[in-house]
Coordinates of C-alpha atoms and ligand atoms in Angstrom, one line a residue:
M1 CA -0.8 95.6 52.1
R2 CA -1.8 93.2 53.8
D3 CA 0.0 89.8 53.9
V4 CA -1.3 87.0 49.9
I5 CA -1.6 83.4 52.7
V6 CA -2.5 80.1 51.5
A7 CA -2.3 77.3 53.9
A8 CA -3.3 73.7 53.8
N9 CA -5.1 72.1 56.7
W10 CA -4.7 68.4 56.2
K11 CA -7.0 67.4 59.1
M12 CA -6.6 63.9 59.9
H13 CA -4.2 62.8 56.8
T14 CA -1.3 61.6 55.8
T15 CA 1.3 59.2 57.6
P16 CA 5.3 60.1 58.5
A17 CA 6.5 58.7 56.1
D18 CA 4.5 59.9 53.2
A19 CA 3.8 63.5 55.0
G20 CA 7.4 64.5 53.8
D21 CA 7.8 63.8 50.3
L22 CA 3.5 65.7 49.6
A23 CA 4.8 68.8 51.7
T24 CA 7.8 68.6 48.9
T25 CA 6.0 68.4 45.9
I26 CA 3.2 70.7 46.7
A27 CA 5.9 73.1 47.6
A28 CA 7.9 72.4 44.1
R29 CA 4.7 72.7 42.5
T30 CA 3.9 76.4 44.6
R31 CA 7.1 78.4 44.3
V32 CA 5.0 82.2 43.3
P33 CA 7.3 85.0 45.0
G34 CA 4.6 87.1 47.2
V35 CA 2.6 84.3 48.2
T36 CA 3.3 82.5 52.2
R37 CA 2.4 79.3 52.5
V38 CA 1.8 77.2 54.8
I39 CA 1.0 73.4 55.7
C40 CA -0.5 72.1 58.9
P41 CA -0.4 68.4 59.0
P42 CA -1.2 66.1 61.9
F43 CA 0.9 66.3 64.6
V44 CA 2.5 63.3 64.3
C45 CA 4.2 63.8 60.6
L46 CA 5.3 68.5 61.5
A47 CA 8.7 66.5 62.2
A48 CA 8.5 64.5 58.5
V49 CA 7.2 67.7 57.1
R50 CA 9.7 70.6 58.8
D51 CA 12.6 68.3 57.8
A52 CA 11.2 68.4 54.1
L53 CA 10.8 72.0 53.8
A54 CA 13.9 72.9 55.3
E55 CA 15.5 71.1 52.3
H56 CA 13.7 71.4 49.3
D57 CA 11.9 74.5 50.7
P58 CA 12.5 76.8 53.7
S59 CA 9.8 79.5 52.7
V60 CA 6.8 77.3 53.4
A61 CA 5.8 77.3 56.9
V62 CA 4.6 74.7 58.9
G63 CA 1.4 75.0 61.3
A64 CA 0.1 73.2 64.2
Q65 CA -4.0 72.3 63.8
T66 CA -4.2 72.9 67.0
V67 CA -2.8 73.9 70.8
H68 CA -3.8 72.6 73.9
H69 CA -4.8 75.3 76.6
E70 CA -2.8 75.5 79.2
L71 CA 1.4 74.8 79.0
A72 CA 1.9 71.3 80.6
G73 CA 0.1 68.3 83.1
A74 CA -2.2 66.0 83.0
Y75 CA -3.5 66.0 80.0
T76 CA -3.5 62.6 78.6
G77 CA -3.0 62.8 74.2
E78 CA -2.7 66.1 74.1
T79 CA 0.1 68.9 72.6
A80 CA 0.9 72.3 74.7
A81 CA 2.0 75.1 72.2
P82 CA 6.3 75.0 73.5
M83 CA 6.4 70.9 72.4
L84 CA 5.8 72.9 68.8
V85 CA 9.0 75.4 69.1
G86 CA 11.4 74.1 66.2
L87 CA 8.5 72.3 65.1
A88 CA 5.7 75.1 63.5
T89 CA 5.9 78.9 63.3
W90 CA 1.8 78.9 63.0
A91 CA -1.5 77.0 64.3
I92 CA -4.6 77.0 63.1
L93 CA -6.9 77.7 66.5
G94 CA -10.9 77.3 67.1
H95 CA -11.6 75.3 63.3
S96 CA -15.3 74.1 63.4
E97 CA -14.4 70.4 63.9
R98 CA -12.8 71.6 66.6
R99 CA -15.4 72.9 67.7
R100 CA -17.4 70.5 66.8
D101 CA -16.1 67.0 67.8
A102 CA -13.5 68.2 70.8
G103 CA -16.3 71.2 72.3
E104 CA -13.9 73.9 71.4
T105 CA -15.9 77.1 73.2
D106 CA -14.9 80.6 72.1
D107 CA -13.4 81.6 75.8
L108 CA -10.9 77.9 75.6
I109 CA -10.1 79.1 71.9
G110 CA -9.0 82.3 73.6
R111 CA -6.7 80.5 76.2
K112 CA -5.2 78.9 73.2
L113 CA -4.8 81.4 71.2
S114 CA -2.7 83.6 74.0
R115 CA -0.7 80.2 74.7
A116 CA 0.1 80.0 71.2
V117 CA 0.6 83.5 70.6
D118 CA 3.2 83.0 73.6
A119 CA 5.1 80.4 72.0
G120 CA 5.9 82.7 68.9
L121 CA 2.8 80.9 66.9
R122 CA 1.0 82.8 64.2
P123 CA -2.1 82.1 64.9
I124 CA -5.6 81.7 62.3
L125 CA -7.7 81.8 64.2
C126 CA -11.4 79.9 62.3
V127 CA -14.6 81.8 62.6
G128 CA -17.7 80.7 60.9
E129 CA -21.9 79.5 61.2
L130 CA -23.5 77.2 61.0
L131 CA -26.3 76.3 58.4
E132 CA -29.2 77.0 60.4
E133 CA -27.7 79.9 61.4
R134 CA -27.0 81.4 58.0
E135 CA -30.6 80.9 57.0
A136 CA -32.3 82.3 60.0
G137 CA -30.1 85.7 59.1
R138 CA -27.3 85.0 61.7
A139 CA -24.4 84.7 60.2
T140 CA -22.4 87.7 61.1
Q141 CA -24.2 87.8 64.7
V142 CA -22.6 84.3 65.3
V143 CA -19.3 85.0 63.9
E144 CA -19.2 88.2 65.0
T145 CA -19.6 87.2 68.7
Q146 CA -17.2 83.6 68.3
L147 CA -14.3 87.2 67.5
R148 CA -15.4 89.0 70.4
G149 CA -15.3 85.2 72.4
A150 CA -11.6 84.0 71.4
L151 CA -10.1 88.3 71.8
A152 CA -12.1 88.7 75.1
A153 CA -8.8 87.9 77.2
A154 CA -6.5 89.3 74.6
D155 CA -4.0 92.0 73.7
P156 CA -4.7 93.4 69.9
Q157 CA -1.5 94.6 69.9
A158 CA 0.7 91.9 71.1
L159 CA -1.5 89.6 68.4
A160 CA -0.8 92.2 65.7
S161 CA 2.5 91.6 66.5
A162 CA 2.0 87.5 66.5
G163 CA 1.3 88.5 63.2
F164 CA -2.4 87.6 63.7
V165 CA -4.8 85.7 61.2
I166 CA -8.7 84.8 61.0
A167 CA -10.3 82.2 58.8
Y168 CA -13.8 82.9 57.6
E169 CA -15.5 79.1 57.4
P170 CA -18.6 78.7 57.4
V171 CA -19.5 74.9 59.2
W172 CA -22.2 74.5 55.9
A173 CA -18.8 75.0 52.9
I174 CA -16.6 73.0 54.3
G175 CA -15.9 68.9 52.5
T176 CA -19.6 70.2 51.3
G177 CA -17.8 71.4 47.4
R178 CA -20.6 74.3 48.4
T179 CA -19.0 77.2 49.3
A180 CA -20.3 80.7 50.3
T181 CA -20.6 83.3 47.2
A182 CA -17.3 86.0 46.7
S183 CA -19.1 88.6 47.7
D184 CA -20.9 86.8 51.8
A185 CA -16.7 85.6 52.4
A186 CA -16.5 89.6 51.7
A187 CA -19.0 90.5 54.0
M188 CA -18.4 88.4 56.7
A189 CA -14.2 90.1 56.1
D190 CA -16.3 93.3 56.2
A191 CA -17.9 92.9 59.4
I192 CA -15.0 90.9 61.2
R193 CA -12.5 93.8 60.4
T194 CA -15.3 96.3 61.9
G195 CA -15.7 93.7 65.1
L196 CA -12.4 93.9 65.4
T197 CA -12.4 98.0 65.8
A198 CA -15.3 98.1 68.0
L199 CA -12.6 95.4 70.2
G200 CA -10.3 98.5 70.1
W201 CA -8.3 96.9 67.1
P202 CA -5.7 100.0 66.0
D203 CA -6.3 100.3 62.6
G204 CA -10.1 99.0 62.6
G205 CA -8.1 95.1 61.4
E206 CA -7.3 96.6 58.8
G207 CA -3.5 94.7 59.3
V208 CA -5.1 91.8 60.0
P209 CA -5.4 89.1 57.3
I210 CA -8.5 87.4 56.4
L211 CA -8.7 83.6 54.9
Y212 CA -12.2 82.4 53.0
G213 CA -12.4 78.4 54.3
G214 CA -14.9 76.1 52.5
S215 CA -14.5 74.5 49.2
V216 CA -11.9 75.9 47.9
T217 CA -10.6 74.6 44.8
S218 CA -7.9 75.6 41.7
V219 CA -11.7 76.5 40.3
N220 CA -12.7 78.4 42.9
I221 CA -10.0 80.5 44.0
G222 CA -10.4 83.5 41.5
E223 CA -13.6 84.5 43.5
F224 CA -12.2 84.6 46.2
M225 CA -9.1 86.2 45.4
A226 CA -10.9 88.9 43.9
E227 CA -12.1 90.1 46.5
P228 CA -10.1 92.8 47.9
A229 CA -10.8 91.8 51.4
I230 CA -9.9 88.7 51.2
D231 CA -6.5 87.9 51.6
G232 CA -5.9 84.3 50.9
A233 CA -7.6 80.6 51.3
L234 CA -7.7 77.5 54.1
V235 CA -8.1 75.6 52.2
G236 CA -8.7 71.7 53.2
G237 CA -9.3 68.0 51.2
A238 CA -7.8 70.7 48.0
S239 CA -4.5 71.1 49.9
L240 CA -4.0 67.1 49.8
K241 CA -3.7 67.7 46.1
P242 CA -1.2 69.2 44.3
D243 CA -2.4 70.2 41.0
E244 CA -4.7 71.9 43.4
M245 CA -2.3 73.4 44.9
A246 CA -0.7 74.5 42.3
G247 CA -3.7 76.5 40.7
I248 CA -4.8 77.6 44.1
V249 CA -1.2 78.9 44.7
A250 CA -0.9 80.5 41.2
R251 CA -3.9 82.5 41.1
A252 CA -3.2 84.0 44.9
G253 CA 0.0 85.3 43.4
I254 CA -1.9 87.0 40.9
T255 CA -3.6 88.4 43.8
A256 CA -0.5 89.1 46.0
A257 CA 1.3 91.1 41.9
A258 CA -1.5 93.4 42.2
R259 CA -0.9 94.1 46.1
G260 CA 3.2 94.8 45.2
L261 CA 4.0 91.7 47.3
A262 CA 6.1 90.4 44.5
G263 CA 9.3 91.2 44.8
Ligands
LIG1 P1 -12.3 72.5 52.7 O1 -11.3 72.6 52.2 O2 -12.3 70.0 52.9 O3 -14.0 72.8 52.9 O4 -12.6 72.2 54.3 C1 -12.0 73.7 54.0 C2 -11.3 73.3 55.7 O5 -12.2 72.9 57.4 C3 -9.7 74.2 55.8 O6 -9.0 74.1 57.2

């Protein structure tokens, strides 16, 4: 049975002075059997969050929000995947904000993916269409292209062993208060698994957890978790609010228990 995962993407929020306390508070409010929890703070807060969670709740994993596609070199301001060893065990890759603001292409994201896996990080690959692409009926095609581009050079076996996760985040749903319908998100998860099958994934991608992201809250999480094709959420704005995270992870826990993951 696939993992049930709630990952917090803190984006460019928190400081080293407050991130540890926030992580500790969220950890304490989300102790739910069977749910894999991940907190992805800004790079400069990784050590504070790692230390706080090591002390209070080591079962919450720490993730980075990106990694560089090279191992080292003259790349001012960047962070290579091997530098994260000891700080993080997960990495978000190809987030739409980085596709938009840092010009990340599918090919580049594919290179980041293999750097992350080589460094022992569990990758969350983000895919998702723009509003105009959905309105033009091209959402599935866009996501399949992103998937094919990022995975072109990937070894499915190595990625599967690394615990590869995909987050479907429609760009128009991020930070807007507007979400995909749960049935559209589930249909996209099915399409993603069909895409993985075409790319040679041995089990047709059945083992790959697919998260929904885009304006997830404690109020709407239930719709998504009720879909068997969806295995959790990648949460932005609401992930900075302990009350919201408590509600989101509690609902994810119901699905985890139904899947027999709660031990
Ligand atoms: P919001 O939950 O703020 O819409 O952000 C979603 C997201 O981008 C998570 O990676």
